[in-house]
XYZ file of C-alpha atoms in Angstrom:
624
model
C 13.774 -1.044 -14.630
C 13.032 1.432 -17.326
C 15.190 5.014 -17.501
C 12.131 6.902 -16.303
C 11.691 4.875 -12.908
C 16.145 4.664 -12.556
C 15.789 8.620 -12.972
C 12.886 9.101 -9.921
C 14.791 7.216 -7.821
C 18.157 8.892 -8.379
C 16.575 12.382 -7.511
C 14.887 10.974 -4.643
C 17.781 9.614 -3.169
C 19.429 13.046 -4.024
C 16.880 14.992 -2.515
C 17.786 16.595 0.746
C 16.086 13.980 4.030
C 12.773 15.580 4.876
C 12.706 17.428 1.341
C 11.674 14.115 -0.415
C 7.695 14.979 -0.997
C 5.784 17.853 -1.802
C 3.693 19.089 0.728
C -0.205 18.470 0.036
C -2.532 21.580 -0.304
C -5.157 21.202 2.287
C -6.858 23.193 4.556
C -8.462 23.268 8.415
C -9.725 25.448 11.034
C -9.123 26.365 14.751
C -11.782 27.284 17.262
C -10.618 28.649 20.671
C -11.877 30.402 23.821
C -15.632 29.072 23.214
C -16.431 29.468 27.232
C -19.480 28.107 27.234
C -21.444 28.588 30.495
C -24.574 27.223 32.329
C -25.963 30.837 33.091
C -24.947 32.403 29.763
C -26.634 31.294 26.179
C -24.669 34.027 23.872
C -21.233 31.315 23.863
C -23.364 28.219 22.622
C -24.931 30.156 20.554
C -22.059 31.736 18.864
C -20.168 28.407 18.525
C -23.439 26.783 16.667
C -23.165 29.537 14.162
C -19.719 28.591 13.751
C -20.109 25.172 13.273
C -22.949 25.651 10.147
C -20.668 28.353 8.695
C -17.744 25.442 9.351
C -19.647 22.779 7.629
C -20.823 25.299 5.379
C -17.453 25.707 3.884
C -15.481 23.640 1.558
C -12.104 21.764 1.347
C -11.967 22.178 5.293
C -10.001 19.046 6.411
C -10.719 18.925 9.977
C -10.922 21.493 13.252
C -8.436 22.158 16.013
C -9.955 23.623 18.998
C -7.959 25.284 21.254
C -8.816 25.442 24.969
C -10.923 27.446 27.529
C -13.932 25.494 25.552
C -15.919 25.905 29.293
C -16.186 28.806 31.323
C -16.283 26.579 34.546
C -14.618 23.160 33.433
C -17.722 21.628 34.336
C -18.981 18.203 33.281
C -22.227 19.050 32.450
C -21.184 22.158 30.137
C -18.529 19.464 28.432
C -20.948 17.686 27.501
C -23.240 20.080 26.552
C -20.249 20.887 24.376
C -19.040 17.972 22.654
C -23.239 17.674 21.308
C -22.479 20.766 19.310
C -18.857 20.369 18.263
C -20.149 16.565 17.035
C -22.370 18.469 14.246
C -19.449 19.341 12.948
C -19.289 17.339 9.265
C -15.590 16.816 9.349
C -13.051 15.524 12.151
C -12.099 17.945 15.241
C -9.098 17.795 17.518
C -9.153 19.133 21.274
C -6.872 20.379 23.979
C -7.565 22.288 27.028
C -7.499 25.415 28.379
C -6.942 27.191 32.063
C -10.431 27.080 32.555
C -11.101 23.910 31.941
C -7.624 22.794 34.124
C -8.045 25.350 37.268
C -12.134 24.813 37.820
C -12.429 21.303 37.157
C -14.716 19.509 40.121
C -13.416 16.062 38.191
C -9.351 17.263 38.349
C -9.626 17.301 34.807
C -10.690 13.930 34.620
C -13.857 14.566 32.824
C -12.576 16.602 29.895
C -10.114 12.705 29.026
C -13.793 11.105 29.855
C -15.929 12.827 27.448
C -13.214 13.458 24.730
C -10.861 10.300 24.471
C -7.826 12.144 25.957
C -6.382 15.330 27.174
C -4.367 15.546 24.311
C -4.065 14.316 20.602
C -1.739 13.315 17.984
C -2.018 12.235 14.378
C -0.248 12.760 10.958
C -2.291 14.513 8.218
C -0.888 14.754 4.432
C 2.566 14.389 5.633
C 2.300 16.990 8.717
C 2.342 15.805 12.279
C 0.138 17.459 14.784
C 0.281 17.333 18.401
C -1.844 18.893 20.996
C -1.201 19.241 24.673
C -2.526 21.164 27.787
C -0.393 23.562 29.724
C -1.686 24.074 32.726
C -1.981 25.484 35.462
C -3.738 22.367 37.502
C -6.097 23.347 39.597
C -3.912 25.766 41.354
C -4.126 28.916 40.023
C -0.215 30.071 38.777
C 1.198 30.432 35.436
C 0.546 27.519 32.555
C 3.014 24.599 33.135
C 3.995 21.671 30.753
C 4.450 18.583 32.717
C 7.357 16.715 32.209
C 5.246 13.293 31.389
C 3.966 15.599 28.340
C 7.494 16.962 26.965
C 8.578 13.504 26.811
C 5.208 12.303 25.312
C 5.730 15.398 22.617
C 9.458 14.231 21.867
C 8.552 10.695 21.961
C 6.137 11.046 19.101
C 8.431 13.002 16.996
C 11.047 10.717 16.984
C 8.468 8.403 15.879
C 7.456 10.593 13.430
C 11.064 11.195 12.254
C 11.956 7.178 12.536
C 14.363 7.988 15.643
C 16.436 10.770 13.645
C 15.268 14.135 14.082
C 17.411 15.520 11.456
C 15.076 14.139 8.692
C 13.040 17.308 9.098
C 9.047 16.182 8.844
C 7.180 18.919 9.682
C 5.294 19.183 13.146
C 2.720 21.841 14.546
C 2.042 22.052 18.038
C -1.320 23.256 19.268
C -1.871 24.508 23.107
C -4.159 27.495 24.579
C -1.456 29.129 26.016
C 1.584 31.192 24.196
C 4.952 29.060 25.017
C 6.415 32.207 26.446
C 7.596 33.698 29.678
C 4.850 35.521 32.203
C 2.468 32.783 30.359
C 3.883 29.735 31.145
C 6.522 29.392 33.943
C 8.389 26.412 32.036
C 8.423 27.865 28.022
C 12.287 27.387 28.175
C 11.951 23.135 28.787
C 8.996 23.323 25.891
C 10.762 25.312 22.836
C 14.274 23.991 24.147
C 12.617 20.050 23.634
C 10.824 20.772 20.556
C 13.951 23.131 18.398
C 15.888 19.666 17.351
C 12.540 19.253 15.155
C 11.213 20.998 12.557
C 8.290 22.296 14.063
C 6.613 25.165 11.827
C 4.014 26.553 14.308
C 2.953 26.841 17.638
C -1.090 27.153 17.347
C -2.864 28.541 20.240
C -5.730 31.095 22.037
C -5.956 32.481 25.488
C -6.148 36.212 24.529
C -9.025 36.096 22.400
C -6.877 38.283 19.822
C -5.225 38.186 17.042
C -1.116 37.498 17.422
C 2.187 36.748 15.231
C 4.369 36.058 18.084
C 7.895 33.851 18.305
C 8.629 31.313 21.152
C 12.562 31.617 21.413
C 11.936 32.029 17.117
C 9.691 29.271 16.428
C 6.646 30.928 15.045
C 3.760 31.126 17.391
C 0.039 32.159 16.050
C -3.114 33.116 18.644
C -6.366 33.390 17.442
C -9.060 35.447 18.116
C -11.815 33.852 20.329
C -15.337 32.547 18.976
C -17.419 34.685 21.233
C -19.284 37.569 19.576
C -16.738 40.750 19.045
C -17.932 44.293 19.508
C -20.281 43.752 16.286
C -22.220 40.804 17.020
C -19.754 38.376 15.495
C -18.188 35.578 16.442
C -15.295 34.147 14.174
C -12.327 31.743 14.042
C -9.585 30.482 12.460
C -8.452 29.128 8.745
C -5.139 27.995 7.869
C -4.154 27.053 3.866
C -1.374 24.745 3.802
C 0.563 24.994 0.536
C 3.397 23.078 -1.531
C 5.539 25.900 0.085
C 3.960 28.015 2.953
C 0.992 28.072 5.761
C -1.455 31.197 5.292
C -3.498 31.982 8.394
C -7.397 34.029 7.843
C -9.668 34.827 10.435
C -13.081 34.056 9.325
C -16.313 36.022 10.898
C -19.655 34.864 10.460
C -20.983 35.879 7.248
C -17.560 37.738 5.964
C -15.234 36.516 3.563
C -12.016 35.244 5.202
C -9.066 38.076 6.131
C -5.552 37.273 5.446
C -3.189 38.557 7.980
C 0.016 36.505 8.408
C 1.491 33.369 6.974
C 5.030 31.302 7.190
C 7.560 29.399 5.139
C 7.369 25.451 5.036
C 10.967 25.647 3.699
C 12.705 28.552 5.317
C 14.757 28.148 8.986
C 13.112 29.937 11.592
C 15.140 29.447 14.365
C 18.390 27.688 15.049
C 17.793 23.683 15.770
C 20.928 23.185 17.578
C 20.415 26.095 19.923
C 18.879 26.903 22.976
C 16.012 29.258 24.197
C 16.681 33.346 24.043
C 16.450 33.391 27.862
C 16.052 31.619 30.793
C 15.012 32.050 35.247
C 17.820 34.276 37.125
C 18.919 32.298 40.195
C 21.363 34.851 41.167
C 19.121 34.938 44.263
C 20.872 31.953 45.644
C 24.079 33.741 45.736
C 22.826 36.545 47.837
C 21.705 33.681 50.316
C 24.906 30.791 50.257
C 23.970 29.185 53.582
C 20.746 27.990 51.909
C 21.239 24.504 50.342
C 18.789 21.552 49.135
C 19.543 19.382 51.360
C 18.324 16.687 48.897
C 16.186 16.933 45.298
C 14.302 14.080 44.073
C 12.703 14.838 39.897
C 10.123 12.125 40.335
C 9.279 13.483 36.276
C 5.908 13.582 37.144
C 3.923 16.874 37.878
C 3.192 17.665 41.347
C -0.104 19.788 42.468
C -0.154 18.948 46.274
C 2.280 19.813 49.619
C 4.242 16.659 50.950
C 3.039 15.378 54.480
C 5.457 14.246 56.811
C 5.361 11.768 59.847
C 8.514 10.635 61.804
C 11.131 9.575 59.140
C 9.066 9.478 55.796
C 7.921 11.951 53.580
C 4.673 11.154 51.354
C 3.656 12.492 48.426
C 1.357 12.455 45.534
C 1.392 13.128 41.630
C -0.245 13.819 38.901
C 0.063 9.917 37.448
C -1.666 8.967 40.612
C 1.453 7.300 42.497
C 1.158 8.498 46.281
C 4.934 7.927 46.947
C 6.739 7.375 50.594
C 10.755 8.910 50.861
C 13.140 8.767 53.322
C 13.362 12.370 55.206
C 17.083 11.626 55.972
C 17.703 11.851 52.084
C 14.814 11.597 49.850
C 15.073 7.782 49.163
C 12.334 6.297 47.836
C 10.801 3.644 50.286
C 7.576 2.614 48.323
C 4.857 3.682 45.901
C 0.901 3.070 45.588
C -0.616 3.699 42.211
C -4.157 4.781 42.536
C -6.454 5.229 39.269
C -6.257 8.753 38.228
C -4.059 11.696 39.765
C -4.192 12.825 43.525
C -4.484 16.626 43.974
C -5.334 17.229 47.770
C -2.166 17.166 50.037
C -2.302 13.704 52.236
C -1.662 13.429 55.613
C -0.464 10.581 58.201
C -0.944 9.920 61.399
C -0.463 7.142 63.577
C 1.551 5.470 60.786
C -1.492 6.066 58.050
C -1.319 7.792 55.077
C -4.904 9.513 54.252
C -5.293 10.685 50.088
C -7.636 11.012 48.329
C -7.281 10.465 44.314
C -9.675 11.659 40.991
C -10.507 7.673 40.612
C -13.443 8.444 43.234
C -11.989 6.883 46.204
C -10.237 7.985 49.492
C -7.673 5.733 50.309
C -5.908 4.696 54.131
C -2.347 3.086 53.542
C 0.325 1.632 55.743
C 2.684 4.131 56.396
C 5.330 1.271 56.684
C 5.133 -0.700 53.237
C 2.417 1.170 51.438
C 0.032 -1.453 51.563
C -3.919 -0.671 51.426
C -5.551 -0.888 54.447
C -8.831 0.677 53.211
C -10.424 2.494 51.250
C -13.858 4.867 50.790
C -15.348 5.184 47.599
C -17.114 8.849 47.050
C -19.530 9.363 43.484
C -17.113 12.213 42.321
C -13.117 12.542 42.053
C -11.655 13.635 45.603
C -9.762 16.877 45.382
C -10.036 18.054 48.543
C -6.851 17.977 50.931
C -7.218 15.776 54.330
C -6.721 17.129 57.692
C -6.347 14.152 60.661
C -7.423 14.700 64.203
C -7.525 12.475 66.848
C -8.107 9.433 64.722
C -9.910 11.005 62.445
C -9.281 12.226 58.952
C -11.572 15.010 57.175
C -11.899 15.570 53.665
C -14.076 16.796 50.870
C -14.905 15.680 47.621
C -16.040 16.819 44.245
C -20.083 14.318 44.952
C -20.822 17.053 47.365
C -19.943 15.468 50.461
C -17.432 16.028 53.446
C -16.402 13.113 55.236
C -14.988 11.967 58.486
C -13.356 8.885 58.672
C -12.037 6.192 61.221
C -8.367 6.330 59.889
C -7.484 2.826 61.461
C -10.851 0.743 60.400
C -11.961 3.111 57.265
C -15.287 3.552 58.678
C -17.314 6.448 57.862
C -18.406 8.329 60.754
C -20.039 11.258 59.057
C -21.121 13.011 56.311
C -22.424 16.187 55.255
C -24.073 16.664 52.086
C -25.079 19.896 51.691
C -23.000 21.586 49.648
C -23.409 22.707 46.133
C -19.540 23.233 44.928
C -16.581 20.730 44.941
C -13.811 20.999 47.523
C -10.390 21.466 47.178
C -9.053 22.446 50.205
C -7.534 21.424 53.738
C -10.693 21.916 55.991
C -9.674 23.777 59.718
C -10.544 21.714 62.529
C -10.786 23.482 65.689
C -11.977 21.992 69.241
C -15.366 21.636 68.365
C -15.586 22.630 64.479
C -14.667 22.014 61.362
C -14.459 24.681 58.440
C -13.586 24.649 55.163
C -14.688 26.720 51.541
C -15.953 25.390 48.551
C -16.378 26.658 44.727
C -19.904 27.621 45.787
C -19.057 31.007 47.224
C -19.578 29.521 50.429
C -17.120 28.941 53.595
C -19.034 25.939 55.654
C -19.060 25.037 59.364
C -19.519 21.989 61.161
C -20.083 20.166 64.164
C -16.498 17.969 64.429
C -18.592 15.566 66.498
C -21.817 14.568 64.159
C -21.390 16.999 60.856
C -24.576 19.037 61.673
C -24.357 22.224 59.669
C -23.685 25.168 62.389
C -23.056 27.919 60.265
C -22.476 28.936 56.823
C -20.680 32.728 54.901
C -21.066 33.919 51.882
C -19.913 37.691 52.606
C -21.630 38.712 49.327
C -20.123 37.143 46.889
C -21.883 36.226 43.358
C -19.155 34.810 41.412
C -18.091 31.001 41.397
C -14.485 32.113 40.905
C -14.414 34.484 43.558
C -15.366 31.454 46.320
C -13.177 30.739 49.533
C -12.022 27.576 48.075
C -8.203 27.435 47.763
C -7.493 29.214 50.810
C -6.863 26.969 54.082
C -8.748 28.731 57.159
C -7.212 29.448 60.026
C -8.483 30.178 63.782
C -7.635 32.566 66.254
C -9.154 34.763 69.657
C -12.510 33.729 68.270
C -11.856 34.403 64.476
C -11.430 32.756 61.390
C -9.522 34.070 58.682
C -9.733 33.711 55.132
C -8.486 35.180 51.854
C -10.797 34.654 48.581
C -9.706 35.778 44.697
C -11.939 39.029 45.078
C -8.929 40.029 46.778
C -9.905 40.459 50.412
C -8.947 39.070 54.064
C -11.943 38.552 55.973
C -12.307 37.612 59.664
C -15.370 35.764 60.547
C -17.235 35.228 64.594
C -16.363 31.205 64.739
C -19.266 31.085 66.868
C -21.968 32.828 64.887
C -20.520 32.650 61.050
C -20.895 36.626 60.857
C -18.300 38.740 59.502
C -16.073 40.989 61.938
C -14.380 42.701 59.479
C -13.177 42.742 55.362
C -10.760 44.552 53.795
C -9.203 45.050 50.829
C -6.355 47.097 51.472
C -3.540 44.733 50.714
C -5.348 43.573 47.691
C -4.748 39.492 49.318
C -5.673 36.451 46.938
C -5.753 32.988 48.412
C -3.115 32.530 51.242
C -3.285 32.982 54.607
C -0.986 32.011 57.637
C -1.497 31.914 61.403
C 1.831 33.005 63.869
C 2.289 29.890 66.431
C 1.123 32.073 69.751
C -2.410 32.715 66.977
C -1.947 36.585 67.708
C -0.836 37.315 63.429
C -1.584 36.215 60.474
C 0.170 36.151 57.149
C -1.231 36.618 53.716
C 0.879 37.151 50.440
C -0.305 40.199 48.396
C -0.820 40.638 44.248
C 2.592 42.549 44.409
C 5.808 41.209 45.865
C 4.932 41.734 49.510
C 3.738 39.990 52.439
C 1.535 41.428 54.869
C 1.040 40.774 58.803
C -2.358 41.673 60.461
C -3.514 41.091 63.879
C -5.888 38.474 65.194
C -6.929 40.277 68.362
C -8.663 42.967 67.279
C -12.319 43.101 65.957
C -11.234 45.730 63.225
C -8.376 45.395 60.620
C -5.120 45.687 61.797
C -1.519 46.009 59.870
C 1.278 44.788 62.062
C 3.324 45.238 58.652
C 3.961 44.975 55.242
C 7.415 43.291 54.210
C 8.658 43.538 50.533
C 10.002 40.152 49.868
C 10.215 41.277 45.813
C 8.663 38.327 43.611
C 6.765 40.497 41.707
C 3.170 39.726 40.342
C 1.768 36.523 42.495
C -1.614 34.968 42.925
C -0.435 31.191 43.752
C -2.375 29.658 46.858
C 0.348 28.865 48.396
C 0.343 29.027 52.413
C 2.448 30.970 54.698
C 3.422 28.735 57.515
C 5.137 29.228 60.906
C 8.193 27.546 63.245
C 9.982 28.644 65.842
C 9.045 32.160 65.325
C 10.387 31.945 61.449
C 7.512 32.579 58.821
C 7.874 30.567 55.119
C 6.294 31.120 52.035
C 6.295 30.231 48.419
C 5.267 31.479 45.046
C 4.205 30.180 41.595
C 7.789 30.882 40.076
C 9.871 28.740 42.398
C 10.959 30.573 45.067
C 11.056 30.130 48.665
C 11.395 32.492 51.425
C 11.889 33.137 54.724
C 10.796 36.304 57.028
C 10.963 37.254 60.975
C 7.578 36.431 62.335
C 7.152 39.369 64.169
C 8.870 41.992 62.198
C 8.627 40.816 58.993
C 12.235 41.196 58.436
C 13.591 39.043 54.958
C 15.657 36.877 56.385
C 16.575 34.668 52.818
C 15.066 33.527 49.439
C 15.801 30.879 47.733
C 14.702 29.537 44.049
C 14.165 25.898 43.045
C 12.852 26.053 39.705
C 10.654 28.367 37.627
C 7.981 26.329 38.801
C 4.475 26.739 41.176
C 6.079 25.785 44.655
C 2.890 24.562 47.164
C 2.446 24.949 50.364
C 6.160 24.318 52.110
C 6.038 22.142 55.052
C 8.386 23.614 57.719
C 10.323 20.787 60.088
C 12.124 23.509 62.255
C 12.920 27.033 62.093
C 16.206 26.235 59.449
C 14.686 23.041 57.796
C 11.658 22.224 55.756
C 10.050 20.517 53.096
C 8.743 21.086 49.186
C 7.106 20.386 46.505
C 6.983 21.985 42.666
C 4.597 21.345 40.077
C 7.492 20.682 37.633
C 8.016 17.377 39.576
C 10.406 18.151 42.372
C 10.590 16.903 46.069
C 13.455 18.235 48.525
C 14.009 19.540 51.671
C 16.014 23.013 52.016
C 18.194 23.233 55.060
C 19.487 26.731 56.505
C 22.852 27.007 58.085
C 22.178 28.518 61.600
């Protein structure tokens, strides 16, 4: 060994751990908030100028794109995008945004389909990059991380680190939303998982604007979208990576690139042994004591339906595509089924069968005993839609088009119905001689429960996909059915003709509604801490009342459910609450999380049962 190779070594070994290499100069570029559309040209348009002015340019290393790449999260539009984003000359990386995770007819199957995975990882001149999604899944809340992925994200970092985060290798994150509270309900788990590394950047979109922001101090950018600006000219993002720093331009088409932030690769940022600036107030528990969880199980999976219940099991399904049984006494776990992709649409049992349907294109009939398979139905399309069992039969919707009845005890089709033009989602109504259910097609369809004949079908106006009855689970009363719809109006609609009786949008509703067990009130959840009461009997809009309940801005579809004259709701940040039926009186709140709670599943008038998209199953029990 000569003196010049003893000397290298030395100062390599004396080098501080994650200090021992220069950084590479290199360079790449971020595309975000594309929204391409079927009935709009302008967004493809824009993002093929983009792409020539991309491949255009030099030194450009590769592209990150950063979500809402769809307007609709459609799979012909994803496809229609990948053929543009593959003329790009170098490599691009792609997560997704909340349009292509809340309108997804495939659950958000289609977007892993057609690009490899819903997120991405790989290590580029001696920088680690990770992209994930954040939500919300199909149910329209705040962005959520799912625990699977914050393990996935820390998983790969050790790697990246060889097991000791200490070392220091750098690591940008790239998502569509800002890791930060009112954007995503669990920012606290994210930066509070990620601070032990040394992660330089956040990288996202979702505002379409410009923004040097800090996520509990790690340095967040968002850039401006690709679509056309108030000039004509769409644009995106270029980042310089340096020996020393990270310099972030926003390029329009045919401009030189503007300068307008950049960030140390040497300096602290934030404290790596702390913990996030601020996190959910649960003093509300206090105020209520004889609330408790009765039991809590953190399957660490994410959780988008409500739990069905027969007997002395509880059943639910997640996003990994387990539909799981537990013990009602105490939340043991009995069994578990793994279907092929995730399950979405609340189950139901009956008769000791468990109805689900799952985004691997089948609807599946299990023993309600031992989990075993007893059938199942295979559909063209992933099967969103919730089930609803009657007599036997169990009725359900998928994303091919077609509503189904089936035999729940021999799997046998007995109907179908395929005219409709949007997927399902939701848990259809069935009535004496009906069923009735929305879909993303701005339509609210009705059925003959007997054969499936088309009877009747509403549209009350609307024009917009994303305004549709879809979420929303009808209910029936004196002749009506109610619905809520995200133009922000409760409608009641003849049952027997499909004409509307009345519409209003004085409580400025979303996508709950709730029926009163003697069917003469329903419930609906306003924009704006309250809920309100109207009547079912008249053929005019009613108030009975208007209760604030106080959890602030809300749009979750979450339903408002009924039991022994005690009314339950939930909301998108965890909280569950109670109110007098016929008064509208609080009676107590309580918070589980920070969390999207669905639809709560009420066993008495003091006991009932939950589920939260951050993974959690319980039952909350009321002291009477």
């Amino acid at each position: 060994m000569n003196r010049r190779q003893f000397f290298l070594i030395l100062l390599t070994c004396l080098l501080p751990l994650g200090m021992q290499a220069q950084q590479e100069t290199f360079r790449f570029a971020q595309l975000t908030d594309l929204h391409l559309s079927p009935r709009n040209a302008n967004p493809t348009e824009d993002l093929l100028r983009s792409v020539a002015q991309l491949n255009a340019t030099d030194s450009l290393d590769f592209v990150l794109i950063t979500g809402d790449v769809t307007e609709e999260g459609d799979r012909t539009t994803m496809e229609k995008l990948k053929t543009c984003l593959d003329l790009l000359k170098m490599p691009y990386y792609i997560a997704l945004g909340n349009h292509e995770t809340k309108w997804s007819d495939s659950g958000c199957t289609a977007f892993s389909e057609i690009f490899g995975g819903d997120r991405f990882k790989f290590e580029h001149k001696g920088i680690l990059f990770l992209g994930f999604n954040s939500g919300p899944l199909m149910r329209m809340a705040y962005g959520h991380v799912v625990p699977q992925d914050i393990n996935w994200m820390k998983e790969s970092m050790d790697a990246f680190n060889q097991g000791n985060p200490k070392r220091g290798k750098p690591v940008i994150l790239a998502t569509h939303y800002p890791m930060q509270e009112g954007d995503v309900d669990n920012w606290y788990d994210v930066t509070d998982a990620v601070r032990p590394y040394n992660v330089r950047l956040f990288i996202g979109g979702h505002y379409h604007s410009n923004r040097n922001l800090r996520y509990d101090g790690i340095p967040g950018i968002l850039m401006r979208s690709n679509l056309r600006d108030k000039e004509g000219k769409p644009g995106y993002g270029i980042y310089e990576v340096t020996q020393d720093s990270i310099r972030v331009y926003t390029q329009r088409i045919g401009e030189p690139p503007k300068k307008w932030a950049a960030f140390s690769l040497t300096r602290s940022y934030y404290d790596r042994n702390g913990k996030a600036e601020k996190y959910p107030d649960f003093s509300v528990n206090k105020e209520f004591p004889k609330v408790k969880e009765q039991w809590t199980v953190q399957t660490g999976a994410g959780i988008y339906c409500s739990p069905a219940v027969e007997k002395d099991k509880v059943f639910v399904g997640d996003d990994l595509g387990c539909l799981t049984a537990y013990t009602l006494k105490n939340g043991k776990k009995l069994w578990s089924f793994q279907s092929g992709k995730r399950i979405v649409g609340t189950p139901a049992a009956s008769e000791g069968i468990v109805v689900f349907g799952s985004a691997d294109r089948h609807i599946y009939g299990l023993s309600a005993k031992d989990g075993s398979q007893l059938w199942k139905v295979e559909a063209a399309e992933p099967v969103l839609g919730a089930v609803t069992i009657e007599n036997r039969i169990a009725y359900i919707g998928a994303s091919d088009h077609t509503f189904r009845a089936i035999d729940i005890h021999t799997g046998k089709v007995i109907w179908v119905y395929t005219g409709i033009k949007g997927y399902i989602e939701t848990k259809p109504l069935v009535t004496e001689d009906k069923v009735i259910f929305g879909a993303w097609d701005n339509t609210l369809y009705a059925l003959n429960k007997t054969d499936g004949k088309e009877l009747w079908k509403w549209t009350g106006g609307l024009t917009r996909m994303h305004f549709s009855p879809a979420a929303v689970w009808p209910v029936a009363a004196n002749g009506k059915v109610f619905i809520t719809d995200p133009q922000r109006a409760m409608t009641a609609i003849d049952i027997q003709t499909g004409n509307t009786v009345w519409r209003t949008f004085q409580s400025m509703v979303r996508e709950t509604i709730g029926l009163s067990e003697d069917h003469e009130r329903v419930y609906s959840k306003t924009m704006n801490d309250s809920i309100v009461c109207y009547s079912t009997l008249e053929d005019t809009p009613r108030e009975l009342w208007a209760s604030n309940v106080g959890f602030g801005y809300e749009h979750a579809p979450s339903m408002q459910a009924e039991k022994e004259g005690i009314m339950f709701g939930s909301t998108k940040e965890g909280l569950i609450f109670a109110l007098e039926g016929k008064t509208g009186k609080v009676l107590w709140k309580h918070k589980i999380g920070n969390s999207l709670i669905s639809t709560v599943v009420p066993l008495n008038g003091h006991e009932l049962l939950f589920t939260a998209t951050s993974g959690e199953v319980g039952l909350l029990k009321t002291k009477k």
